[in-house]
Amino acid sequence: VTAIEAVSAYLPPAAIPIEELGARLDVDRAQLGVFRRFYGLSEVRYEPDGSLTDLMLAAAGKLTALRGRECQVRYVLQARTVQAVVPYPVNPLHEVRQRLGLQHAAAFTVTEHACASGLLAVDLAGRLLAADGDPDALALIFVGEKAFTPIVQLIANTTFMGEGSAAVLVRAGGGHDRMLGYASRTHGQFHSSLRMSPELAAEFELMYLDALAEVILAALETAGLTLAELDLILPHNVNRLSWVRLCKKIGYPPERVVLDNMPITGHCFCADAFINYQTARDQDRLAPGDRYLMAAVGLGATFSAMVFEH
Amino acid sequence: MAAPQGTRPDPVELRAWLTNRVAEYLRRPAVEIDPGRQLAEYGLESVYALALCGDIEDHLDIRLDETIVWDYPTIDRLGAYLDRLWDPQPAADAE
């Protein structure tokens, strides 16, 4: 059974108010007002002088569970939203693998599910480890990336992107944080992603809550659980209101969704649910045996949910 | 929600005010806005539906459920709902 061995999250220290970002990106006042007042967005984190390699190493540096177990790491994955982030032949993933002494591990990137690729990477890593059959083997996954161009700093009408990151250690041996279920749906008609026509964007907006609700309930069904048995949701940090509406739709208490990071991180690509996992642990909101669900949506459009037992 | 503290707005004036706000967000003349038609059908994006909610809160000095524009999706229904907030026991008829 795929399981999460450990998670470490990193938030860069520089906090940029959304109004400052909005001015740079030509976001109108009405939108900015809605972002702050209704979406619960306040600032996002940036590391202007740091590279993607720095962002990954900062998360790995806090992953104490990795220390002394480097030889057990068989795979190093980077789950990314953006396919091309550096000029060839620069390769942050290979740099990080080298710096962490993991040259023996196979390294590759997963981008197919955009911002939902983090959950895909967990599933994939678990499957690879299970197929290998070594109960001590581990996979190291990196999530979070640079908001390095205007097109990845803002999703119009929806959210601002930030630069938080996380490192996730995965094993295939069960124990704590066992994956109980995973569901993922790709609605390919929205493949044009950020370049969707206004009509298609409106269609996406209309189906968004239904699709998210469907995949959450499907993941729970795979896990053999009901919504009432779910203790916590670790959401994406796109905006607070989308979760309030989702909760209203499915009948789930919004206070059991970890929304605390929304005002200080914005949407950190594939890293949101893992950053929220760290927050839930820090706040003692996960007790042994608790069932929690990570949810992510990638433009393109992939809706994913993964259920775990802590 | 608790009864609003401010003065009850005139329903006709309120509907005209709502129509003007919607027209501004849609960048269309107010005369083109049919108060009985769903705002989503005009292509009013959700972010501006929320901006409208904020405008209403500021204009009437009240607090609203942030999903109000989805619950009452036309100017007529929205206006009628807002008017009833000043009734002793407002009735809900959200779609």
mmCIF file of C-alpha atoms in Angstrom:
data_model
loop_
_atom_site.group_PDB
_atom_site.id
_atom_site.type_symbol
_atom_site.label_atom_id
_atom_site.label_comp_id
_atom_site.label_asym_id
_atom_site.label_seq_id
_atom_site.Cartn_x
_atom_site.Cartn_y
_atom_site.Cartn_z
ATOM 1 C CA VAL A 1 0.000 0.000 0.000
ATOM 2 C CA THR A 2 1.354 3.392 -0.951
ATOM 3 C CA ALA A 3 2.034 5.582 2.064
ATOM 4 C CA ILE A 4 3.537 8.930 2.899
ATOM 5 C CA GLU A 5 6.589 8.541 5.104
ATOM 6 C CA ALA A 6 7.192 12.255 5.687
ATOM 7 C CA VAL A 7 6.460 15.710 4.321
ATOM 8 C CA SER A 8 8.371 18.939 4.727
ATOM 9 C CA ALA A 9 7.106 22.269 3.484
ATOM 10 C CA TYR A 10 8.957 25.469 2.762
ATOM 11 C CA LEU A 11 7.582 28.982 2.350
ATOM 12 C CA PRO A 12 9.967 31.703 1.151
ATOM 13 C CA PRO A 13 10.175 34.670 3.543
ATOM 14 C CA ALA A 14 9.266 37.446 1.086
ATOM 15 C CA ALA A 15 5.525 38.199 1.303
ATOM 16 C CA ILE A 16 4.074 40.301 -1.520
ATOM 17 C CA PRO A 17 0.625 41.875 -0.979
ATOM 18 C CA ILE A 18 -1.806 40.933 -3.726
ATOM 19 C CA GLU A 19 -2.400 44.617 -4.506
ATOM 20 C CA GLU A 20 1.277 44.995 -5.403
ATOM 21 C CA LEU A 21 1.147 41.929 -7.637
ATOM 22 C CA GLY A 22 -2.150 43.052 -9.104
ATOM 23 C CA ALA A 23 -0.680 46.413 -10.092
ATOM 24 C CA ARG A 24 2.170 44.651 -11.897
ATOM 25 C CA LEU A 25 -0.213 42.290 -13.683
ATOM 26 C CA ASP A 26 -2.853 44.883 -14.559
ATOM 27 C CA VAL A 27 -5.603 43.286 -12.462
ATOM 28 C CA ASP A 28 -8.578 45.644 -12.068
ATOM 29 C CA ARG A 29 -9.713 46.951 -8.675
ATOM 30 C CA ALA A 30 -12.966 45.014 -8.666
ATOM 31 C CA GLN A 31 -11.110 41.724 -9.080
ATOM 32 C CA LEU A 32 -8.545 42.619 -6.432
ATOM 33 C CA GLY A 33 -11.322 43.557 -4.035
ATOM 34 C CA VAL A 34 -12.970 40.189 -4.582
ATOM 35 C CA PHE A 35 -9.683 38.340 -4.185
ATOM 36 C CA ARG A 36 -9.123 39.866 -0.756
ATOM 37 C CA ARG A 37 -12.706 40.122 0.481
ATOM 38 C CA PHE A 38 -14.208 36.864 -0.761
ATOM 39 C CA TYR A 39 -11.369 34.628 -1.902
ATOM 40 C CA GLY A 40 -9.397 35.067 1.309
ATOM 41 C CA LEU A 41 -6.213 35.978 -0.541
ATOM 42 C CA SER A 42 -3.907 38.522 1.066
ATOM 43 C CA GLU A 43 -0.325 37.920 0.053
ATOM 44 C CA VAL A 44 1.841 35.393 -1.749
ATOM 45 C CA ARG A 45 5.371 34.217 -1.078
ATOM 46 C CA TYR A 46 8.204 34.800 -3.482
ATOM 47 C CA GLU A 47 11.916 34.169 -3.430
ATOM 48 C CA PRO A 48 13.126 36.694 -5.987
ATOM 49 C CA ASP A 49 16.782 35.677 -5.765
ATOM 50 C CA GLY A 50 16.202 31.939 -5.456
ATOM 51 C CA SER A 51 16.134 29.415 -8.270
ATOM 52 C CA LEU A 52 13.904 26.372 -8.622
ATOM 53 C CA THR A 53 16.842 24.308 -7.358
ATOM 54 C CA ASP A 54 16.973 26.506 -4.228
ATOM 55 C CA LEU A 55 13.248 26.075 -3.677
ATOM 56 C CA MET A 56 13.521 22.280 -3.867
ATOM 57 C CA LEU A 57 16.620 22.132 -1.655
ATOM 58 C CA ALA A 58 14.959 24.344 0.963
ATOM 59 C CA ALA A 59 12.119 21.815 1.297
ATOM 60 C CA ALA A 60 14.510 18.849 1.253
ATOM 61 C CA GLY A 61 16.642 20.489 3.942
ATOM 62 C CA LYS A 62 13.713 20.260 6.348
ATOM 63 C CA LEU A 63 12.969 16.627 5.520
ATOM 64 C CA THR A 64 14.672 15.072 8.536
ATOM 65 C CA ALA A 65 13.227 11.634 7.739
ATOM 66 C CA LEU A 66 15.491 11.503 4.683
ATOM 67 C CA ARG A 67 18.752 11.888 6.604
ATOM 68 C CA GLY A 68 20.769 8.703 6.763
ATOM 69 C CA ARG A 69 18.329 6.935 4.444
ATOM 70 C CA GLU A 70 19.551 8.366 1.154
ATOM 71 C CA CYS A 71 20.654 4.922 -0.031
ATOM 72 C CA GLN A 72 17.029 3.723 0.239
ATOM 73 C CA VAL A 73 15.774 6.337 -2.232
ATOM 74 C CA ARG A 74 15.120 4.637 -5.545
ATOM 75 C CA TYR A 75 13.195 7.389 -7.352
ATOM 76 C CA VAL A 76 13.331 11.168 -7.316
ATOM 77 C CA LEU A 77 10.299 12.777 -8.933
ATOM 78 C CA GLN A 78 9.416 16.359 -9.578
ATOM 79 C CA ALA A 79 5.699 16.999 -10.002
ATOM 80 C CA ARG A 80 5.270 20.222 -11.933
ATOM 81 C CA THR A 81 2.517 22.292 -13.443
ATOM 82 C CA VAL A 82 4.691 23.997 -16.016
ATOM 83 C CA GLN A 83 6.433 21.768 -18.538
ATOM 84 C CA ALA A 84 9.377 24.000 -19.464
ATOM 85 C CA VAL A 85 10.835 25.997 -16.578
ATOM 86 C CA VAL A 86 14.549 26.324 -17.386
ATOM 87 C CA PRO A 87 16.615 26.592 -20.587
ATOM 88 C CA TYR A 88 18.211 23.378 -21.823
ATOM 89 C CA PRO A 89 20.490 21.843 -20.562
ATOM 90 C CA VAL A 90 19.883 23.217 -17.072
ATOM 91 C CA ASN A 91 18.148 20.532 -15.013
ATOM 92 C CA PRO A 92 17.140 21.488 -11.469
ATOM 93 C CA LEU A 93 15.965 17.964 -10.683
ATOM 94 C CA HIS A 94 19.336 16.472 -11.583
ATOM 95 C CA GLU A 95 21.108 19.222 -9.646
ATOM 96 C CA VAL A 96 19.029 18.483 -6.572
ATOM 97 C CA ARG A 97 19.569 14.746 -6.923
ATOM 98 C CA GLN A 98 23.322 15.387 -7.010
ATOM 99 C CA ARG A 99 23.298 17.811 -4.080
ATOM 100 C CA LEU A 100 21.368 15.372 -1.918
ATOM 101 C CA GLY A 101 23.668 12.437 -2.734
ATOM 102 C CA LEU A 102 20.969 10.532 -4.572
ATOM 103 C CA GLN A 103 22.809 9.885 -7.861
ATOM 104 C CA HIS A 104 21.873 6.206 -7.633
ATOM 105 C CA ALA A 105 18.154 7.053 -7.902
ATOM 106 C CA ALA A 106 16.208 7.357 -11.151
ATOM 107 C CA ALA A 107 14.958 10.925 -11.618
ATOM 108 C CA PHE A 108 12.060 12.108 -13.736
ATOM 109 C CA THR A 109 9.384 14.761 -13.929
ATOM 110 C CA VAL A 110 5.587 14.385 -13.985
ATOM 111 C CA THR A 111 3.561 17.211 -15.526
ATOM 112 C CA GLU A 112 0.610 15.510 -17.222
ATOM 113 C CA HIS A 113 -1.981 16.544 -14.624
ATOM 114 C CA ALA A 114 -0.753 20.143 -14.240
ATOM 115 C CA CYS A 115 -1.407 21.276 -10.643
ATOM 116 C CA ALA A 116 -2.848 17.832 -9.832
ATOM 117 C CA SER A 117 0.460 16.177 -10.790
ATOM 118 C CA GLY A 118 1.585 16.003 -7.155
ATOM 119 C CA LEU A 119 -1.068 13.413 -6.366
ATOM 120 C CA LEU A 120 -0.281 11.599 -9.597
ATOM 121 C CA ALA A 121 3.374 11.450 -8.540
ATOM 122 C CA VAL A 122 2.458 9.939 -5.166
ATOM 123 C CA ASP A 123 0.392 7.260 -6.866
ATOM 124 C CA LEU A 124 3.045 6.594 -9.481
ATOM 125 C CA ALA A 125 5.866 6.426 -6.933
ATOM 126 C CA GLY A 126 3.894 3.973 -4.827
ATOM 127 C CA ARG A 127 3.204 1.773 -7.835
ATOM 128 C CA LEU A 128 6.851 1.762 -8.896
ATOM 129 C CA LEU A 129 8.041 0.919 -5.394
ATOM 130 C CA ALA A 130 5.456 -1.841 -5.044
ATOM 131 C CA ALA A 131 6.490 -3.337 -8.381
ATOM 132 C CA ASP A 132 10.141 -3.327 -7.308
ATOM 133 C CA GLY A 133 9.241 -5.274 -4.180
ATOM 134 C CA ASP A 134 11.853 -3.804 -1.823
ATOM 135 C CA PRO A 135 9.952 -2.926 1.389
ATOM 136 C CA ASP A 136 12.637 -0.463 2.502
ATOM 137 C CA ALA A 137 12.771 1.484 -0.761
ATOM 138 C CA LEU A 138 11.619 5.114 -0.868
ATOM 139 C CA ALA A 139 10.688 7.695 -3.446
ATOM 140 C CA LEU A 140 11.306 11.402 -2.986
ATOM 141 C CA ILE A 141 8.842 13.780 -4.615
ATOM 142 C CA PHE A 142 9.254 17.518 -5.059
ATOM 143 C CA VAL A 143 6.311 19.856 -5.534
ATOM 144 C CA GLY A 144 6.186 23.622 -5.896
ATOM 145 C CA GLU A 145 7.804 25.831 -8.508
ATOM 146 C CA LYS A 146 8.768 29.331 -9.502
ATOM 147 C CA ALA A 147 6.080 31.831 -10.462
ATOM 148 C CA PHE A 148 8.589 33.153 -12.951
ATOM 149 C CA THR A 149 6.509 34.759 -15.700
ATOM 150 C CA PRO A 150 3.253 36.758 -15.665
ATOM 151 C CA ILE A 151 1.340 33.859 -17.196
ATOM 152 C CA VAL A 152 2.039 31.690 -14.145
ATOM 153 C CA GLN A 153 1.582 34.445 -11.571
ATOM 154 C CA LEU A 154 -2.149 34.859 -12.074
ATOM 155 C CA ILE A 155 -5.135 32.741 -13.064
ATOM 156 C CA ALA A 156 -7.557 35.432 -14.169
ATOM 157 C CA ASN A 157 -10.611 35.872 -11.938
ATOM 158 C CA THR A 158 -9.392 33.016 -9.753
ATOM 159 C CA THR A 159 -6.096 33.291 -7.864
ATOM 160 C CA PHE A 160 -2.496 34.424 -7.610
ATOM 161 C CA MET A 161 0.317 31.899 -7.724
ATOM 162 C CA GLY A 162 3.085 31.699 -5.124
ATOM 163 C CA GLU A 163 6.374 29.907 -4.596
ATOM 164 C CA GLY A 164 5.940 27.526 -1.661
ATOM 165 C CA SER A 165 7.383 24.041 -2.002
ATOM 166 C CA ALA A 166 7.342 20.639 -0.332
ATOM 167 C CA ALA A 167 9.371 17.457 -0.316
ATOM 168 C CA VAL A 168 7.434 14.235 0.124
ATOM 169 C CA LEU A 169 8.917 10.881 1.031
ATOM 170 C CA VAL A 170 6.841 7.940 -0.171
ATOM 171 C CA ARG A 171 7.073 4.258 0.641
ATOM 172 C CA ALA A 172 5.106 1.213 -0.469
ATOM 173 C CA GLY A 173 4.887 -0.546 2.863
ATOM 174 C CA GLY A 174 1.735 0.736 4.516
ATOM 175 C CA GLY A 175 1.882 1.942 8.134
ATOM 176 C CA HIS A 176 0.997 5.556 8.899
ATOM 177 C CA ASP A 177 -0.447 7.846 6.244
ATOM 178 C CA ARG A 178 -1.581 4.925 4.105
ATOM 179 C CA MET A 179 -3.310 5.790 0.870
ATOM 180 C CA LEU A 180 -6.814 4.352 0.970
ATOM 181 C CA GLY A 181 -8.121 5.626 -2.333
ATOM 182 C CA TYR A 182 -7.322 7.778 -5.330
ATOM 183 C CA ALA A 183 -9.542 9.114 -8.057
ATOM 184 C CA SER A 184 -8.555 11.288 -10.965
ATOM 185 C CA ARG A 185 -10.529 12.536 -13.947
ATOM 186 C CA THR A 186 -9.201 14.427 -16.938
ATOM 187 C CA HIS A 187 -11.793 16.514 -18.790
ATOM 188 C CA GLY A 188 -9.850 16.906 -22.002
ATOM 189 C CA GLN A 189 -12.213 19.382 -23.622
ATOM 190 C CA PHE A 190 -10.504 22.032 -21.481
ATOM 191 C CA HIS A 191 -7.011 21.172 -22.748
ATOM 192 C CA SER A 192 -6.377 24.718 -23.943
ATOM 193 C CA SER A 193 -5.882 25.548 -20.267
ATOM 194 C CA LEU A 194 -4.956 29.219 -19.755
ATOM 195 C CA ARG A 195 -5.803 29.885 -23.401
ATOM 196 C CA MET A 196 -9.422 28.735 -23.133
ATOM 197 C CA SER A 197 -11.931 30.819 -25.078
ATOM 198 C CA PRO A 198 -14.357 32.866 -22.927
ATOM 199 C CA GLU A 199 -17.128 30.361 -23.774
ATOM 200 C CA LEU A 200 -15.017 27.379 -22.739
ATOM 201 C CA ALA A 201 -13.830 29.164 -19.602
ATOM 202 C CA ALA A 202 -17.466 29.785 -18.680
ATOM 203 C CA GLU A 203 -18.236 26.110 -19.270
ATOM 204 C CA PHE A 204 -15.293 25.135 -17.075
ATOM 205 C CA GLU A 205 -16.493 27.435 -14.326
ATOM 206 C CA LEU A 206 -19.964 25.916 -14.518
ATOM 207 C CA MET A 207 -18.757 22.319 -14.243
ATOM 208 C CA TYR A 208 -15.949 22.986 -11.763
ATOM 209 C CA LEU A 209 -17.784 22.323 -8.487
ATOM 210 C CA ASP A 210 -19.636 19.290 -9.833
ATOM 211 C CA ALA A 211 -16.416 17.771 -11.131
ATOM 212 C CA LEU A 212 -14.548 18.422 -7.901
ATOM 213 C CA ALA A 213 -17.391 17.017 -5.806
ATOM 214 C CA GLU A 214 -17.601 13.946 -8.035
ATOM 215 C CA VAL A 215 -13.913 13.108 -7.770
ATOM 216 C CA ILE A 216 -13.860 13.644 -3.991
ATOM 217 C CA LEU A 217 -16.800 11.307 -3.521
ATOM 218 C CA ALA A 218 -15.260 8.807 -5.949
ATOM 219 C CA ALA A 219 -11.987 8.758 -3.999
ATOM 220 C CA LEU A 220 -13.931 8.209 -0.779
ATOM 221 C CA GLU A 221 -15.872 5.374 -2.360
ATOM 222 C CA THR A 222 -12.634 3.748 -3.497
ATOM 223 C CA ALA A 223 -11.407 4.097 0.079
ATOM 224 C CA GLY A 224 -14.601 2.495 1.388
ATOM 225 C CA LEU A 225 -15.499 5.614 3.356
ATOM 226 C CA THR A 226 -18.393 8.013 3.536
ATOM 227 C CA LEU A 227 -18.078 11.774 3.698
ATOM 228 C CA ALA A 228 -19.118 11.647 7.354
ATOM 229 C CA GLU A 229 -16.065 9.481 8.092
ATOM 230 C CA LEU A 230 -13.668 12.019 6.587
ATOM 231 C CA ASP A 231 -11.895 14.002 9.315
ATOM 232 C CA LEU A 232 -10.070 16.616 7.271
ATOM 233 C CA ILE A 233 -9.652 17.952 3.758
ATOM 234 C CA LEU A 234 -6.274 19.295 2.658
ATOM 235 C CA PRO A 235 -7.313 21.479 -0.267
ATOM 236 C CA HIS A 236 -5.605 23.316 -3.059
ATOM 237 C CA ASN A 237 -5.061 26.953 -2.125
ATOM 238 C CA VAL A 238 -6.718 28.487 -5.167
ATOM 239 C CA ASN A 239 -9.263 30.432 -3.175
ATOM 240 C CA ARG A 240 -11.353 30.071 -0.029
ATOM 241 C CA LEU A 241 -14.724 30.634 -1.631
ATOM 242 C CA SER A 242 -14.440 27.694 -4.000
ATOM 243 C CA TRP A 243 -14.078 25.458 -0.929
ATOM 244 C CA VAL A 244 -16.920 27.123 0.946
ATOM 245 C CA ARG A 245 -19.161 26.506 -2.061
ATOM 246 C CA LEU A 246 -17.883 22.941 -2.445
ATOM 247 C CA CYS A 247 -18.613 22.240 1.226
ATOM 248 C CA LYS A 248 -22.106 23.645 0.862
ATOM 249 C CA LYS A 249 -22.658 21.479 -2.203
ATOM 250 C CA ILE A 250 -21.563 18.177 -0.678
ATOM 251 C CA GLY A 251 -22.611 18.900 2.906
ATOM 252 C CA TYR A 252 -19.189 18.962 4.538
ATOM 253 C CA PRO A 253 -18.261 21.327 7.387
ATOM 254 C CA PRO A 254 -15.888 24.014 6.037
ATOM 255 C CA GLU A 255 -14.099 24.195 9.381
ATOM 256 C CA ARG A 256 -12.707 20.754 8.565
ATOM 257 C CA VAL A 257 -10.965 22.076 5.476
ATOM 258 C CA VAL A 258 -7.478 23.441 6.161
ATOM 259 C CA LEU A 259 -7.849 26.923 4.717
ATOM 260 C CA ASP A 260 -5.303 28.585 6.976
ATOM 261 C CA ASN A 261 -2.639 29.025 4.317
ATOM 262 C CA MET A 262 -4.871 30.625 1.721
ATOM 263 C CA PRO A 263 -4.146 34.229 2.859
ATOM 264 C CA ILE A 264 -0.378 33.779 3.071
ATOM 265 C CA THR A 265 0.563 31.492 0.200
ATOM 266 C CA GLY A 266 -1.882 31.842 -2.658
ATOM 267 C CA HIS A 267 -1.840 28.840 -4.986
ATOM 268 C CA CYS A 268 1.540 27.072 -5.001
ATOM 269 C CA PHE A 269 1.133 24.882 -8.097
ATOM 270 C CA CYS A 270 1.301 21.175 -7.071
ATOM 271 C CA ALA A 271 2.421 21.921 -3.514
ATOM 272 C CA ASP A 272 -0.766 23.185 -1.832
ATOM 273 C CA ALA A 273 -2.135 19.981 -0.295
ATOM 274 C CA PHE A 274 1.312 19.008 0.989
ATOM 275 C CA ILE A 275 1.949 22.442 2.514
ATOM 276 C CA ASN A 276 -1.458 22.087 4.157
ATOM 277 C CA TYR A 277 -0.503 18.625 5.426
ATOM 278 C CA GLN A 278 2.452 20.197 7.228
ATOM 279 C CA THR A 279 0.153 22.864 8.691
ATOM 280 C CA ALA A 280 -2.361 20.246 9.845
ATOM 281 C CA ARG A 281 0.446 18.355 11.583
ATOM 282 C CA ASP A 282 1.832 21.538 13.161
ATOM 283 C CA GLN A 283 -1.641 22.417 14.457
ATOM 284 C CA ASP A 284 -2.299 18.882 15.789
ATOM 285 C CA ARG A 285 -5.308 18.574 13.529
ATOM 286 C CA LEU A 286 -4.415 15.018 12.527
ATOM 287 C CA ALA A 287 -4.656 12.269 15.132
ATOM 288 C CA PRO A 288 -3.573 8.667 14.515
ATOM 289 C CA GLY A 289 -6.282 6.902 12.559
ATOM 290 C CA ASP A 290 -7.805 10.095 11.159
ATOM 291 C CA ARG A 291 -8.866 9.916 7.540
ATOM 292 C CA TYR A 292 -7.974 12.890 5.395
ATOM 293 C CA LEU A 293 -8.270 13.777 1.752
ATOM 294 C CA MET A 294 -5.921 15.747 -0.452
ATOM 295 C CA ALA A 295 -7.553 17.476 -3.410
ATOM 296 C CA ALA A 296 -6.075 19.160 -6.449
ATOM 297 C CA VAL A 297 -7.247 20.542 -9.752
ATOM 298 C CA GLY A 298 -4.965 21.001 -12.728
ATOM 299 C CA LEU A 299 -5.883 23.199 -15.648
ATOM 300 C CA GLY A 300 -6.225 21.127 -18.757
ATOM 301 C CA ALA A 301 -8.336 19.906 -16.821
ATOM 302 C CA THR A 302 -7.644 17.196 -14.243
ATOM 303 C CA PHE A 303 -9.552 16.815 -10.968
ATOM 304 C CA SER A 304 -7.932 14.549 -8.377
ATOM 305 C CA ALA A 305 -8.530 13.425 -4.815
ATOM 306 C CA MET A 306 -6.526 11.062 -2.646
ATOM 307 C CA VAL A 307 -7.638 9.634 0.695
ATOM 308 C CA PHE A 308 -5.221 8.678 3.472
ATOM 309 C CA GLU A 309 -5.344 7.261 6.986
ATOM 310 C CA HIS A 310 -2.972 9.050 9.313
ATOM 311 C CA MET B 1 -29.298 36.599 9.119
ATOM 312 C CA ALA B 2 -30.260 39.426 11.470
ATOM 313 C CA ALA B 3 -32.518 42.186 10.180
ATOM 314 C CA PRO B 4 -30.515 45.000 8.535
ATOM 315 C CA GLN B 5 -29.929 48.152 10.558
ATOM 316 C CA GLY B 6 -30.182 50.694 7.744
ATOM 317 C CA THR B 7 -33.200 52.205 6.048
ATOM 318 C CA ARG B 8 -35.263 49.909 3.836
ATOM 319 C CA PRO B 9 -34.391 50.755 0.220
ATOM 320 C CA ASP B 10 -37.060 51.692 -2.281
ATOM 321 C CA PRO B 11 -37.520 48.516 -4.395
ATOM 322 C CA VAL B 12 -37.660 50.391 -7.687
ATOM 323 C CA GLU B 13 -34.561 52.430 -6.902
ATOM 324 C CA LEU B 14 -32.771 49.312 -5.692
ATOM 325 C CA ARG B 15 -33.543 47.456 -8.911
ATOM 326 C CA ALA B 16 -32.289 50.401 -10.962
ATOM 327 C CA TRP B 17 -29.132 50.557 -8.878
ATOM 328 C CA LEU B 18 -28.539 46.808 -9.297
ATOM 329 C CA THR B 19 -29.092 47.103 -13.054
ATOM 330 C CA ASN B 20 -26.522 49.898 -13.289
ATOM 331 C CA ARG B 21 -23.938 47.927 -11.317
ATOM 332 C CA VAL B 22 -24.445 44.866 -13.502
ATOM 333 C CA ALA B 23 -24.281 46.990 -16.658
ATOM 334 C CA GLU B 24 -20.985 48.466 -15.519
ATOM 335 C CA TYR B 25 -19.428 45.036 -14.921
ATOM 336 C CA LEU B 26 -20.736 43.795 -18.263
ATOM 337 C CA ARG B 27 -19.625 47.030 -19.982
ATOM 338 C CA ARG B 28 -23.035 47.344 -21.614
ATOM 339 C CA PRO B 29 -25.715 50.062 -21.472
ATOM 340 C CA ALA B 30 -28.158 49.539 -18.600
ATOM 341 C CA VAL B 31 -31.094 49.568 -21.004
ATOM 342 C CA GLU B 32 -29.824 46.315 -22.523
ATOM 343 C CA ILE B 33 -30.031 44.453 -19.201
ATOM 344 C CA ASP B 34 -33.207 42.400 -18.742
ATOM 345 C CA PRO B 35 -33.832 42.111 -14.991
ATOM 346 C CA GLY B 36 -35.550 38.769 -15.495
ATOM 347 C CA ARG B 37 -32.633 37.139 -17.295
ATOM 348 C CA GLN B 38 -29.966 35.097 -15.492
ATOM 349 C CA LEU B 39 -26.793 37.107 -15.000
ATOM 350 C CA ALA B 40 -24.670 34.134 -16.040
ATOM 351 C CA GLU B 41 -26.405 34.191 -19.431
ATOM 352 C CA TYR B 42 -24.983 37.671 -19.982
ATOM 353 C CA GLY B 43 -21.522 36.259 -19.356
ATOM 354 C CA LEU B 44 -21.103 37.909 -15.956
ATOM 355 C CA GLU B 45 -18.003 36.208 -14.635
ATOM 356 C CA SER B 46 -18.100 34.880 -11.095
ATOM 357 C CA VAL B 47 -15.489 37.338 -9.907
ATOM 358 C CA TYR B 48 -17.777 40.210 -10.923
ATOM 359 C CA ALA B 49 -20.798 38.468 -9.417
ATOM 360 C CA LEU B 50 -18.870 38.567 -6.165
ATOM 361 C CA ALA B 51 -17.866 42.166 -6.723
ATOM 362 C CA LEU B 52 -21.598 42.889 -7.072
ATOM 363 C CA CYS B 53 -22.217 41.142 -3.759
ATOM 364 C CA GLY B 54 -19.601 43.383 -2.149
ATOM 365 C CA ASP B 55 -21.163 46.457 -3.751
ATOM 366 C CA ILE B 56 -24.575 45.518 -2.325
ATOM 367 C CA GLU B 57 -23.099 45.021 1.127
ATOM 368 C CA ASP B 58 -21.476 48.433 1.007
ATOM 369 C CA HIS B 59 -24.507 50.145 -0.522
ATOM 370 C CA LEU B 60 -27.049 48.757 1.962
ATOM 371 C CA ASP B 61 -24.681 48.406 4.925
ATOM 372 C CA ILE B 62 -25.540 44.725 5.357
ATOM 373 C CA ARG B 63 -23.722 41.393 5.388
ATOM 374 C CA LEU B 64 -24.708 38.799 2.796
ATOM 375 C CA ASP B 65 -23.992 35.184 2.075
ATOM 376 C CA GLU B 66 -21.247 35.306 -0.553
ATOM 377 C CA THR B 67 -23.152 32.871 -2.761
ATOM 378 C CA ILE B 68 -26.147 35.204 -3.032
ATOM 379 C CA VAL B 69 -25.721 35.930 -6.735
ATOM 380 C CA TRP B 70 -25.807 32.200 -7.461
ATOM 381 C CA ASP B 71 -28.766 31.691 -5.122
ATOM 382 C CA TYR B 72 -30.740 34.586 -6.682
ATOM 383 C CA PRO B 73 -29.393 34.679 -10.223
ATOM 384 C CA THR B 74 -31.465 37.493 -11.776
ATOM 385 C CA ILE B 75 -31.780 41.157 -10.866
ATOM 386 C CA ASP B 76 -35.493 40.656 -10.140
ATOM 387 C CA ARG B 77 -34.890 37.737 -7.773
ATOM 388 C CA LEU B 78 -31.930 39.429 -6.137
ATOM 389 C CA GLY B 79 -33.894 42.645 -5.616
ATOM 390 C CA ALA B 80 -36.873 40.778 -4.203
ATOM 391 C CA TYR B 81 -34.640 38.856 -1.804
ATOM 392 C CA LEU B 82 -32.908 42.012 -0.628
ATOM 393 C CA ASP B 83 -36.225 43.774 -0.121
ATOM 394 C CA ARG B 84 -37.522 40.922 2.044
ATOM 395 C CA LEU B 85 -34.530 41.228 4.361
ATOM 396 C CA TRP B 86 -36.338 44.164 5.969
ATOM 397 C CA ASP B 87 -39.417 42.008 6.669
ATOM 398 C CA PRO B 88 -39.699 40.789 10.246
ATOM 399 C CA GLN B 89 -39.162 37.178 9.152
ATOM 400 C CA PRO B 90 -37.577 37.069 5.702
ATOM 401 C CA ALA B 91 -38.565 34.051 3.654
ATOM 402 C CA ALA B 92 -35.965 32.097 1.694
ATOM 403 C CA ASP B 93 -36.658 30.819 -1.794
ATOM 404 C CA ALA B 94 -33.197 30.250 -3.131
ATOM 405 C CA GLU B 95 -33.020 28.131 -6.254
#
